[in-house]
Short mmCIF file of C-alpha atoms in Angstrom, two decimals:
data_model
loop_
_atom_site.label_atom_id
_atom_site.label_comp_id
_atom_site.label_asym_id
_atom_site.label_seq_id
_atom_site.Cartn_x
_atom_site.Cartn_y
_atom_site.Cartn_z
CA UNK A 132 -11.36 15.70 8.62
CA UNK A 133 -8.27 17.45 10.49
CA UNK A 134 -7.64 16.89 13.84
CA UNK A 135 -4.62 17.78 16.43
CA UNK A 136 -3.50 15.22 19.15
CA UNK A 137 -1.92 15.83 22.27
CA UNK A 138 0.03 13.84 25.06
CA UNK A 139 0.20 10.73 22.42
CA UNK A 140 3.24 8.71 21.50
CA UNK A 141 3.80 5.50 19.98
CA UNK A 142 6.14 3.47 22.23
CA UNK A 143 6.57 0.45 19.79
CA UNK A 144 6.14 -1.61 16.93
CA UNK A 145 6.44 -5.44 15.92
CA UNK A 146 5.76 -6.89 12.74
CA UNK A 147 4.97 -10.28 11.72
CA UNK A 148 5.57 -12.30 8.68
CA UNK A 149 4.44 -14.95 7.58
CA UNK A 150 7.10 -17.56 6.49
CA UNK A 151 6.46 -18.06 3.16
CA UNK A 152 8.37 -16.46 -0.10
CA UNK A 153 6.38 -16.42 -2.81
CA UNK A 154 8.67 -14.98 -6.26
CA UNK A 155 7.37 -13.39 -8.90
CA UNK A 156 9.30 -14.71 -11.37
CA UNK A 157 7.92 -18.34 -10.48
CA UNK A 158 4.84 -17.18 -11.12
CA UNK A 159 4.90 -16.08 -14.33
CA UNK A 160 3.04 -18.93 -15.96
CA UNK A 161 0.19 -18.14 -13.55
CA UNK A 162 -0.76 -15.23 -16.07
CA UNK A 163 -1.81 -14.84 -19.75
CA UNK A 164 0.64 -12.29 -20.69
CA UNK A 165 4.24 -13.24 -21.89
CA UNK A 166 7.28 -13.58 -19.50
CA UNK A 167 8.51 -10.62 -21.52
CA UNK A 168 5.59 -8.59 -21.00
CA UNK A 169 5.73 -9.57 -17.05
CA UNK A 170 9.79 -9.18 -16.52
CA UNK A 171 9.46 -5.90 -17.81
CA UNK A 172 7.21 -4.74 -15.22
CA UNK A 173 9.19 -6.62 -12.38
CA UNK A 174 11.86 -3.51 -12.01
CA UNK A 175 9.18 -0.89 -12.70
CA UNK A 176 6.37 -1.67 -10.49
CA UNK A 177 8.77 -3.83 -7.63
CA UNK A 178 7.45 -6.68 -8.78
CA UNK A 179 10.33 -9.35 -6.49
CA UNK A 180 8.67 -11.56 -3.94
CA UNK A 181 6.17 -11.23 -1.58
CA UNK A 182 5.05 -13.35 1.89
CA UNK A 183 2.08 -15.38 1.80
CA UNK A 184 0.42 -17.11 4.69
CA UNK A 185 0.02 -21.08 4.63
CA UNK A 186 -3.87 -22.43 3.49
CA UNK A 187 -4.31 -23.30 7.43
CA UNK A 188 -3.49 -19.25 8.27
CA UNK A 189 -6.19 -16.95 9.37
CA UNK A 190 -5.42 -13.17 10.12
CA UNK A 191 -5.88 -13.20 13.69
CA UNK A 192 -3.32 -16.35 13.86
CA UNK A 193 -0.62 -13.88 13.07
CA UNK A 194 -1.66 -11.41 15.69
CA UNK A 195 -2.09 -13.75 18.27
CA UNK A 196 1.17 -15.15 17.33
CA UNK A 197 2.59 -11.22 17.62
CA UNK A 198 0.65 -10.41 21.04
CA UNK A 199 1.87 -13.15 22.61
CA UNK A 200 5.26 -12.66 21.75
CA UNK A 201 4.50 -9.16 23.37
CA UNK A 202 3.38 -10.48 26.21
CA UNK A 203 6.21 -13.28 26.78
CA UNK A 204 8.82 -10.71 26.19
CA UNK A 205 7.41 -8.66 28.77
CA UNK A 206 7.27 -5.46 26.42
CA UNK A 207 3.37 -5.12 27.65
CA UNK A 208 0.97 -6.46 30.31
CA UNK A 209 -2.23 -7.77 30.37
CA UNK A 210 -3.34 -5.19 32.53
CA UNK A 211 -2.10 -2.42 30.55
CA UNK A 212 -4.33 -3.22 27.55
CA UNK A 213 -7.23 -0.58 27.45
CA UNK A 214 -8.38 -1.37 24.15
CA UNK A 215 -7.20 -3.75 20.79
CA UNK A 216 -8.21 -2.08 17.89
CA UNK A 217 -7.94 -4.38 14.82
CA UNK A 218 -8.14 -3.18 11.03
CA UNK A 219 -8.52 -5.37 8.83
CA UNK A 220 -10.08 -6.48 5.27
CA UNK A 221 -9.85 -9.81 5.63
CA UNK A 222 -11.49 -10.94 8.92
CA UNK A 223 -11.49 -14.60 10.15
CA UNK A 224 -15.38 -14.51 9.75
CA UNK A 225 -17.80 -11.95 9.93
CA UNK A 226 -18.34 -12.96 13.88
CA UNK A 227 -16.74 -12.93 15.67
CA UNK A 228 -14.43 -10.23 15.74
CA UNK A 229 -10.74 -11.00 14.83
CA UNK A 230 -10.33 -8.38 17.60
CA UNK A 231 -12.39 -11.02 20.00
CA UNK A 232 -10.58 -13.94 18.93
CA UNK A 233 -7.43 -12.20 19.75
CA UNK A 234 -8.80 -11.37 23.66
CA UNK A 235 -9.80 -14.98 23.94
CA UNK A 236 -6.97 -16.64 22.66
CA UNK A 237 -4.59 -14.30 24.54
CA UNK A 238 -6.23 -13.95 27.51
CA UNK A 239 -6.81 -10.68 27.72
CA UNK A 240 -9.20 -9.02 30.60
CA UNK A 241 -12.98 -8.87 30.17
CA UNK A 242 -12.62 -4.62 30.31
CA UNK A 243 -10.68 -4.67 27.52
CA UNK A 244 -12.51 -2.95 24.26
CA UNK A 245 -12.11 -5.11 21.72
CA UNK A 246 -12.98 -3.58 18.00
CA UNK A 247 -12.34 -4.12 14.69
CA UNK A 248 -13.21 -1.64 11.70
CA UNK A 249 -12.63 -2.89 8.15
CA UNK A 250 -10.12 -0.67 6.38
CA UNK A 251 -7.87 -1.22 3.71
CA UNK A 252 -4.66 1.11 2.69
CA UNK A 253 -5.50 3.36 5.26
CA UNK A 254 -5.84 1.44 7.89
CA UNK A 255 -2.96 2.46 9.79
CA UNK A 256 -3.91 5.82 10.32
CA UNK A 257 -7.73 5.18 10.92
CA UNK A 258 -6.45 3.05 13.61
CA UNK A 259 -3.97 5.62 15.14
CA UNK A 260 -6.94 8.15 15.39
CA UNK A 261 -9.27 5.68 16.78
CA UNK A 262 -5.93 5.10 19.48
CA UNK A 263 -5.46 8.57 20.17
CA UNK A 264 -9.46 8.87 21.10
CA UNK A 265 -9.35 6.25 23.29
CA UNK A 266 -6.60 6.88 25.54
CA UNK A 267 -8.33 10.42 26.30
CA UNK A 268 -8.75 9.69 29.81
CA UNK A 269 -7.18 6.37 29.64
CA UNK A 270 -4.36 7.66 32.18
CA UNK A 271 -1.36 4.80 31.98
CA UNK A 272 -3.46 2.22 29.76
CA UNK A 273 -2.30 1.28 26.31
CA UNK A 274 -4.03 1.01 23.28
CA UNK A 275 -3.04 -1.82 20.37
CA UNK A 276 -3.71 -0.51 16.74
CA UNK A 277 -3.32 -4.39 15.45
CA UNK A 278 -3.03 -4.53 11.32
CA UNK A 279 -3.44 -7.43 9.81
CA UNK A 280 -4.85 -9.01 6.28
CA UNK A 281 -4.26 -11.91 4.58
CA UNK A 282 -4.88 -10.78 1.09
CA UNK A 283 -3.46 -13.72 -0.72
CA UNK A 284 -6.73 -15.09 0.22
CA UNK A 285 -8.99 -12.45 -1.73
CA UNK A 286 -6.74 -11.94 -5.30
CA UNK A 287 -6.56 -14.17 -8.08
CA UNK A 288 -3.06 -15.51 -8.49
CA UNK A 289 -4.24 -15.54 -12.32
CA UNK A 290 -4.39 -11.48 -11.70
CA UNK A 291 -0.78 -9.67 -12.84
CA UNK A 292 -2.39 -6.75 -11.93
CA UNK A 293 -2.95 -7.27 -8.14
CA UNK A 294 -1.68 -10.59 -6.81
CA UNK A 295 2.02 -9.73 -7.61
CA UNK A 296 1.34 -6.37 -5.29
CA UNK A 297 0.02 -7.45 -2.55
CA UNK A 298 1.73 -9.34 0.85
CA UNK A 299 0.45 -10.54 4.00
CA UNK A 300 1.56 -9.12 7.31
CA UNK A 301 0.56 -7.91 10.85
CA UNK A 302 1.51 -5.41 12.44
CA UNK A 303 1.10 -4.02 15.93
CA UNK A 304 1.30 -0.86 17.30
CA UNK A 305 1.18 0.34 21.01
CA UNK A 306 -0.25 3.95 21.44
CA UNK A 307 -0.29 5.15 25.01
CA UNK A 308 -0.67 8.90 26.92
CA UNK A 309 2.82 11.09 26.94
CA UNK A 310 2.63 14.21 28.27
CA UNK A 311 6.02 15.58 26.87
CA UNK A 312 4.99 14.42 23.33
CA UNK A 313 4.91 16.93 20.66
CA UNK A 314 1.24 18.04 19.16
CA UNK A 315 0.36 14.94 16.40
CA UNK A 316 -1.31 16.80 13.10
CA UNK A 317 -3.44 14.41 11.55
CA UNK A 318 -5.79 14.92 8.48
CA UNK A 319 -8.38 12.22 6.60
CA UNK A 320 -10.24 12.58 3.17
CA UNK A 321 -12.54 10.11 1.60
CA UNK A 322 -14.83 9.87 -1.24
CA UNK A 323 -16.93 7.18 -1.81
CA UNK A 324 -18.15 8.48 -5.13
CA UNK A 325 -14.90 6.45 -6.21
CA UNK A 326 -15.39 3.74 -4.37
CA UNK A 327 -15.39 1.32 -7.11
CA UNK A 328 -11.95 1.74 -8.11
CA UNK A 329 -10.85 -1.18 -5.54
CA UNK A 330 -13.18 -3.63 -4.48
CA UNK A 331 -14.26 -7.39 -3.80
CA UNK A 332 -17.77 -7.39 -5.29
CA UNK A 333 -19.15 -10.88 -3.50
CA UNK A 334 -18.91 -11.87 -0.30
CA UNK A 335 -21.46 -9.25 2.10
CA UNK A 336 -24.74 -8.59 1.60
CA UNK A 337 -24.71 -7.41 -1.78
CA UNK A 338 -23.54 -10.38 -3.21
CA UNK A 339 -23.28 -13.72 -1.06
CA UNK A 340 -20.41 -15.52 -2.44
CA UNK A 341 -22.35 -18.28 -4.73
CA UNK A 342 -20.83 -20.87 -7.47
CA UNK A 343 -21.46 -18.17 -9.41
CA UNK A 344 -19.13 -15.50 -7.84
CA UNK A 345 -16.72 -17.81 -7.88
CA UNK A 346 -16.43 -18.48 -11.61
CA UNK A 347 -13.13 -17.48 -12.84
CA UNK A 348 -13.03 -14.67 -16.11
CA UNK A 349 -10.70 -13.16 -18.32
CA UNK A 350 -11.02 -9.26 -18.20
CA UNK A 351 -10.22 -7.23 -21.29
CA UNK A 352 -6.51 -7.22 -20.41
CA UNK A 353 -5.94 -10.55 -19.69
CA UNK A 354 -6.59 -11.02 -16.03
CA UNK A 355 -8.29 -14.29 -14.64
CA UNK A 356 -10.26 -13.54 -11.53
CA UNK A 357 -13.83 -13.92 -9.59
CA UNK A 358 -16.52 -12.13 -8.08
CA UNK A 359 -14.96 -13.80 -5.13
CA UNK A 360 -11.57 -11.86 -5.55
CA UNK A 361 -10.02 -8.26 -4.97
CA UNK A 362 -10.48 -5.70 -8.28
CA UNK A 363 -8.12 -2.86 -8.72
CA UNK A 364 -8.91 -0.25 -11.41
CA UNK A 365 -5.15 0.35 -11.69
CA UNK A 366 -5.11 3.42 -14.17
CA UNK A 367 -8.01 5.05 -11.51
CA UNK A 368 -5.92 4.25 -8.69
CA UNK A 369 -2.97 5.98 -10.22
CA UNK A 370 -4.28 9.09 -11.10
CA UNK A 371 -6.13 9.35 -7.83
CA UNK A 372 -2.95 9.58 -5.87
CA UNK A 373 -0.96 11.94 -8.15
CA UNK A 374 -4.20 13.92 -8.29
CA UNK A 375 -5.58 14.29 -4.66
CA UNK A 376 -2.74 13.06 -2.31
CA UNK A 377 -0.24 16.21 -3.06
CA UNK A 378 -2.59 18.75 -2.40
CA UNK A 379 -3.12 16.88 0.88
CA UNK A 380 0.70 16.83 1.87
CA UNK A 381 0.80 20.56 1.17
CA UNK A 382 -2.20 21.78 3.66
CA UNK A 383 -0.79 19.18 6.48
CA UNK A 384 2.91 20.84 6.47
CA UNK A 385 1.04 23.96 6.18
CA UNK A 386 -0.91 23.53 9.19
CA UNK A 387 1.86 21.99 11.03
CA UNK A 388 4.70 24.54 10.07
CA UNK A 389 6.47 22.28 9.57
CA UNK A 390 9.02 22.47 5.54
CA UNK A 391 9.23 19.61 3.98
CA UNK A 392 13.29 19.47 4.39
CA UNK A 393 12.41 19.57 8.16
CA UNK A 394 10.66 15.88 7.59
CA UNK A 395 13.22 13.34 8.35
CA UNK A 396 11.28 10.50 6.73
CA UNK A 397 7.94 10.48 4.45
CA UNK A 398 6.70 7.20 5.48
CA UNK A 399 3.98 6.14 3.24
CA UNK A 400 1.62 3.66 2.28
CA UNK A 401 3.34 1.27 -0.71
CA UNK A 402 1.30 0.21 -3.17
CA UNK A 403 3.76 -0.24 -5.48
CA UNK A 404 7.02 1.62 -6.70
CA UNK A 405 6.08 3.14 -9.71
CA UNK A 406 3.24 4.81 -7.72
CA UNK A 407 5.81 6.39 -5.13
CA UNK A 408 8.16 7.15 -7.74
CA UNK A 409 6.00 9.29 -9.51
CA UNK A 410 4.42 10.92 -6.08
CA UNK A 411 7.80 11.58 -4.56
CA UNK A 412 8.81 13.41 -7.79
CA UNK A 413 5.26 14.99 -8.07
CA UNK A 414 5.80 16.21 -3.98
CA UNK A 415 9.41 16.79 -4.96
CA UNK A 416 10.99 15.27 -2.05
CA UNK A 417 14.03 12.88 -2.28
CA UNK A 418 13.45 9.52 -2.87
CA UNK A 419 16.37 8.51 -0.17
CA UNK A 420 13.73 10.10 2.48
CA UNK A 421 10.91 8.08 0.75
CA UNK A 422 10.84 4.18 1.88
CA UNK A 423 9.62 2.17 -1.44
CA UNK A 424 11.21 -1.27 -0.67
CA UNK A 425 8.19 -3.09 0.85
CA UNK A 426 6.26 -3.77 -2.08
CA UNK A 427 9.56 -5.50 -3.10
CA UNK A 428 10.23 -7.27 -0.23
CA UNK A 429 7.26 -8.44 1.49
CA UNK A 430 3.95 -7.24 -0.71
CA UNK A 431 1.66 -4.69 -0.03
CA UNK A 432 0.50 -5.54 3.18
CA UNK A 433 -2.85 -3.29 3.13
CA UNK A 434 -2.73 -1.18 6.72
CA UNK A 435 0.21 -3.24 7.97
CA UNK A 436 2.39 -0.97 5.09
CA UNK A 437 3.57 1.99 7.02
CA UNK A 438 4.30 -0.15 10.55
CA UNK A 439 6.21 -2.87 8.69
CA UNK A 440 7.87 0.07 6.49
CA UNK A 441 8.97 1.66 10.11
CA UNK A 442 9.97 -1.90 11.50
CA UNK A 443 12.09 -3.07 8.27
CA UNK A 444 13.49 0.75 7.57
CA UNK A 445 14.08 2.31 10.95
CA UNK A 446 14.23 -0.39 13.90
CA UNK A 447 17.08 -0.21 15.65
CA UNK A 448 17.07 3.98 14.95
CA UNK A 449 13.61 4.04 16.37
CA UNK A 450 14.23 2.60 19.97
CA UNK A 451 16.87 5.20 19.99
CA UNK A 452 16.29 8.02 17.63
CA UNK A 453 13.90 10.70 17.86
CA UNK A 454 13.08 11.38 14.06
CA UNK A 455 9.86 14.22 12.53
CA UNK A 456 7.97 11.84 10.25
CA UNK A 457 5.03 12.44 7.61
CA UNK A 458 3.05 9.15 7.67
CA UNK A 459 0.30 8.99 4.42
CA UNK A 460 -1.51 6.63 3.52
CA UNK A 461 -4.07 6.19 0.10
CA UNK A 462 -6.12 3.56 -1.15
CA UNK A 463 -9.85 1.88 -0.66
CA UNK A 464 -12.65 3.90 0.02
CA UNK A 465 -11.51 5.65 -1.65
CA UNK A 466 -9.69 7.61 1.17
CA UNK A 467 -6.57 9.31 1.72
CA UNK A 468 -5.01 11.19 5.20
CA UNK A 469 -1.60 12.01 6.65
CA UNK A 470 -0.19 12.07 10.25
CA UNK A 471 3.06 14.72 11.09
CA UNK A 472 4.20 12.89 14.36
CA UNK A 473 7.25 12.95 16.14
CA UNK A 474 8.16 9.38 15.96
CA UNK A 475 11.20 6.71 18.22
CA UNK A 476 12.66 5.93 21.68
CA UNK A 477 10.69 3.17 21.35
CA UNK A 478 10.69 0.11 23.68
CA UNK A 479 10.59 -2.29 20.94
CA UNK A 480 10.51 -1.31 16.97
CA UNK A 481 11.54 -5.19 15.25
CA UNK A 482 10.24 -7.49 12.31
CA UNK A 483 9.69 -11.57 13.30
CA UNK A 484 9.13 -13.79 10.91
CA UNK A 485 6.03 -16.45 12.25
CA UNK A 486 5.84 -20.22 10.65
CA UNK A 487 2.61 -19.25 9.58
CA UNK B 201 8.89 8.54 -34.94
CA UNK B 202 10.61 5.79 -35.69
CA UNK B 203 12.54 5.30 -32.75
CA UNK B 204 8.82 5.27 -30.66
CA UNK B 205 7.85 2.84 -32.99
CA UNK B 206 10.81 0.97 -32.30
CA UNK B 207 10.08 1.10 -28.81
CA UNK B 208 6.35 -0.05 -29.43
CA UNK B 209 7.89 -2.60 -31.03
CA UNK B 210 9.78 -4.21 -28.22
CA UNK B 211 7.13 -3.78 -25.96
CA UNK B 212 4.48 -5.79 -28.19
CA UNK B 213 6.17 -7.17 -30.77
CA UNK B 214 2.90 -9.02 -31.82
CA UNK B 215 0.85 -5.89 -32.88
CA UNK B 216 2.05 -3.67 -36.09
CA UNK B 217 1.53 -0.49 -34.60
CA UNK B 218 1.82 1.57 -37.63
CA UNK B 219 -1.65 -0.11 -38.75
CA UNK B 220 -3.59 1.15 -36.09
CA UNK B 221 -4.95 4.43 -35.35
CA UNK B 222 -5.93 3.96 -31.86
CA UNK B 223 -3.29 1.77 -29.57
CA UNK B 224 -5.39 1.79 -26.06
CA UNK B 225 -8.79 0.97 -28.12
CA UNK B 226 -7.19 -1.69 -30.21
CA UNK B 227 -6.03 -3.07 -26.92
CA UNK B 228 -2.11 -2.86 -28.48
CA UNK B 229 -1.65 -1.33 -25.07
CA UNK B 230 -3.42 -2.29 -21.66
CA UNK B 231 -2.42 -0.05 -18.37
CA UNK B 232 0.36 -1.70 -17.34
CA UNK B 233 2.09 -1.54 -21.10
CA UNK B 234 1.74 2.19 -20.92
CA UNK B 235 3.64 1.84 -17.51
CA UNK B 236 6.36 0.42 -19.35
CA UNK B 237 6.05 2.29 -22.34
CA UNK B 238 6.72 5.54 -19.92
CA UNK B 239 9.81 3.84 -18.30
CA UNK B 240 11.12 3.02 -21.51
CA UNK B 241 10.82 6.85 -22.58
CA UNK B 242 12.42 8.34 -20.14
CA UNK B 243 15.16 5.82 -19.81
CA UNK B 244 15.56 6.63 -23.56
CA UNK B 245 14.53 10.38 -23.50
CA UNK B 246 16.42 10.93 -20.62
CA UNK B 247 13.01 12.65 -19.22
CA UNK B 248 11.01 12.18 -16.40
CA UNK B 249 7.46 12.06 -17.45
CA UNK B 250 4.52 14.14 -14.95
CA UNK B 251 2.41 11.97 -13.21
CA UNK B 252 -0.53 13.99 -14.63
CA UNK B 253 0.23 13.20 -18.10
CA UNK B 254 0.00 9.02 -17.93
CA UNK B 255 -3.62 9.35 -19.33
CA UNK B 256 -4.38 6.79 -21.91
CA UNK B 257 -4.94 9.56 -24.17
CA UNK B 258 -1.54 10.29 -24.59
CA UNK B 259 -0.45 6.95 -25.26
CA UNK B 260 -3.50 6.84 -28.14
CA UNK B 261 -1.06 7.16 -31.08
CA UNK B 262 2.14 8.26 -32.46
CA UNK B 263 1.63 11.62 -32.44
CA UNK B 264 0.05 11.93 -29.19
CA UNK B 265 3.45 10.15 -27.87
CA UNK B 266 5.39 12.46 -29.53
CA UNK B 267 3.64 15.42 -28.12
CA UNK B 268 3.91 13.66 -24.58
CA UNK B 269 7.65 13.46 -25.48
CA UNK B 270 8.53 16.81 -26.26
CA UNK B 271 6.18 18.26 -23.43
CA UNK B 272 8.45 16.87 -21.06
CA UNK B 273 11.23 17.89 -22.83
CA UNK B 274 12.30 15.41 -24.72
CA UNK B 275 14.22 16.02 -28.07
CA UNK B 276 13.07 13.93 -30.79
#
């Protein structure tokens, strides 16, 4: 799907963090494989440390904990609010909405919308266009694109493959009308054919999480996970984004004009370093305009990746910096997009770290 | 040759690589070994390996490394 956006502009961002350092390098004797095996990978994939959320920590506790920072600080009203829009794969529960809890807990008026759609990698820009919908007609009202997970809850930490990866985070994002903002390209593919490549197989519907689902098993490489727990087809993964996400790039700086030396910063999704490595020198753009310390420093955070990448990278620049950015993301679904967007003079653009 | 055996080597010294004629389906290398495997190359190759070529297939045998190798031109 390609779309154009007009009047739009994002007029901050705030991360939040969960206290928690988790290294990799302590867990080593978590997995079957040999340190040697494991250290190896650490510089390769970014395998450093990641932030993990207490036992006690749901995902909206970390966006509550962000809005009402917001709100205290004065950086946006109540009243302001038209609609929270949370993404999320890992939910509080399946009702209410983590969007809901956040209105209740926060206070937030009863004509507030208040939805959540469950979206992985992507997440960030399925948000954004679900934003830029919304505040059609919305005059001065602001939208909140909220990503959060809590992964750390759904993978194995007997998985090298995933639980090394991935970091929990919220982010969120204020979206409101601009009419001197520059025209927003924006483009979305997904193929569910693939869908397999990342899932959690119990849990919904399908497959109610059981004793059963939650037996642990050793895969043929040597990961220990459940039914229970997040699966990555890592060599599917892989060649999906060299493959497919390219091609993408191409047709969206095509359609917006725009070369790729005129980007200022490619701000993608980070699933890991290798990954970006090999797309930045598949794209052939400079890895110095291609953020890849996330993964490093905090985990994958799911949606939460490109906001927290912006927060971390760019803050201070962003409040006062105009800068032409190329936002991608790639992952579950499967399903991969882009966003060219003019992107600073924010209000507020910072990273907090919560005690959660 | 030798010196990609020699890298095999390192990577999993527990598996005599020159007895198998398959390293994926022996499981001598899972996805993340080739990962290495690829960084080690082209620290050592002074190559940068396409994206489009980290297919278990060419990380099957010796030869099929080699080819990889010298596709990406790497002088062996």
């Amino acid at each position: 799907m390609k779309r154009t956006f007009v009047g739009k502009h994002i007029s901050g961002i705030l991360s939040i963090l969960p206290k928690k350092e988790s290294y990799f390098e302590e867990e080593l004797l978590n997995y079957t494989f040999t340190p040697s095996q494991s250290m190896r990978l650490k510089k390769i994939m970014g395998y450093e440390k990641h932030r993990i959320v207490k036992p006690s920590t749901a995902t909206s506790d970390l966006c509550i904990y962000g809005l009402n920072l917001l709100l205290d600080q004065g950086y946006i009203t109540r009243e302001e609010i038209a609609a929270v829009i949370v993404v999320t794969i890992t939910p509080d529960h399946f009702m209410p909405h983590v969007s809901s809890i956040i209105q209740g807990e926060c206070h937030l008026p009863k004509n507030v919308l208040c939805m959540d759609i469950m979206q992985g990698c992507c997440g960030f820009l399925i948000g954004l266009m679900q934003a830029y919908m919304i505040l059609e007609g919305a005059g001065n009202k602001k939208v909140l694109v909220i990503n959060a997970d809590t992964l750390s809850k759904k993978v194995s930490k007997k998985d090298r493959n995933s639980y090394p990866l991935i970091g929990d985070a919220a982010t969120i994002t204020v979206v409101e009308n601009d009419t001197s903002a520059e025209k927003i390209y924006y483009t979305m593919y997904m193929d569910g054919e693939r869908r397999n490549a990342l899932r959690i197989p119990a849990g919904g519907s399908r497959l109610p999480c059981s004793t059963e689902t939650a037996r642990m098993k050793e895969d043929a490489e040597g990961n220990i996970r459940s039914q229970d727990n997040l699966v990555m087809d890592g060599s599917s993964v892989f060649t999906f984004v060299q493959i497919d996400v390219p091609p993408m790039l191409k047709e969206i700086l095509q359609d917006a004009e725009v070369s790729k030396d005129e980007i200022d910063w490619f701000i993608f999704h980070q699933p890991n370093q290798f990954m970006l490595q090999k797309l930045a020198q598949k794209i052939d753009v400079p890895q110095e305009k291609l953020f890849s310390n996330i993964v490093s420093l905090y985990g994958n955070p799911s949606g939460a990746s490109i906001p927290l990448t912006v927060t971390h990278n760019l803050g201070e620049r962003m409040k006062h910096e105009e800068f032409l950015c190329c936002l991608s993301a790639f992952g579950e679904g499967l399903s991969w997009g882009a966003v060219i967007t003019k992107m600073g003079e924010m209000d507020f653009c910072e990273t907090v770290v919560s005690d959660l | 040759m030798e010196q990609i055996y020699g890298i095999l080597q390192t990577l999993r010294p527990e598996f005599d690589f020159k007895s198998s004629e398959n390293f994926v389906d022996d499981g001598y290398l899972d996805s993340f070994d080739v990962i290495s495997l690829v960084a080690e190359l082209e620290s050592v190759f002074q190559i940068q390996i396409d994206a489009m070529d980290i297919l278990p297939e060419n990380f099957s045998n010796i030869d099929s490394i080699l080819n990889l190798v010298c596709k990406n031109g790497g002088k062996i």
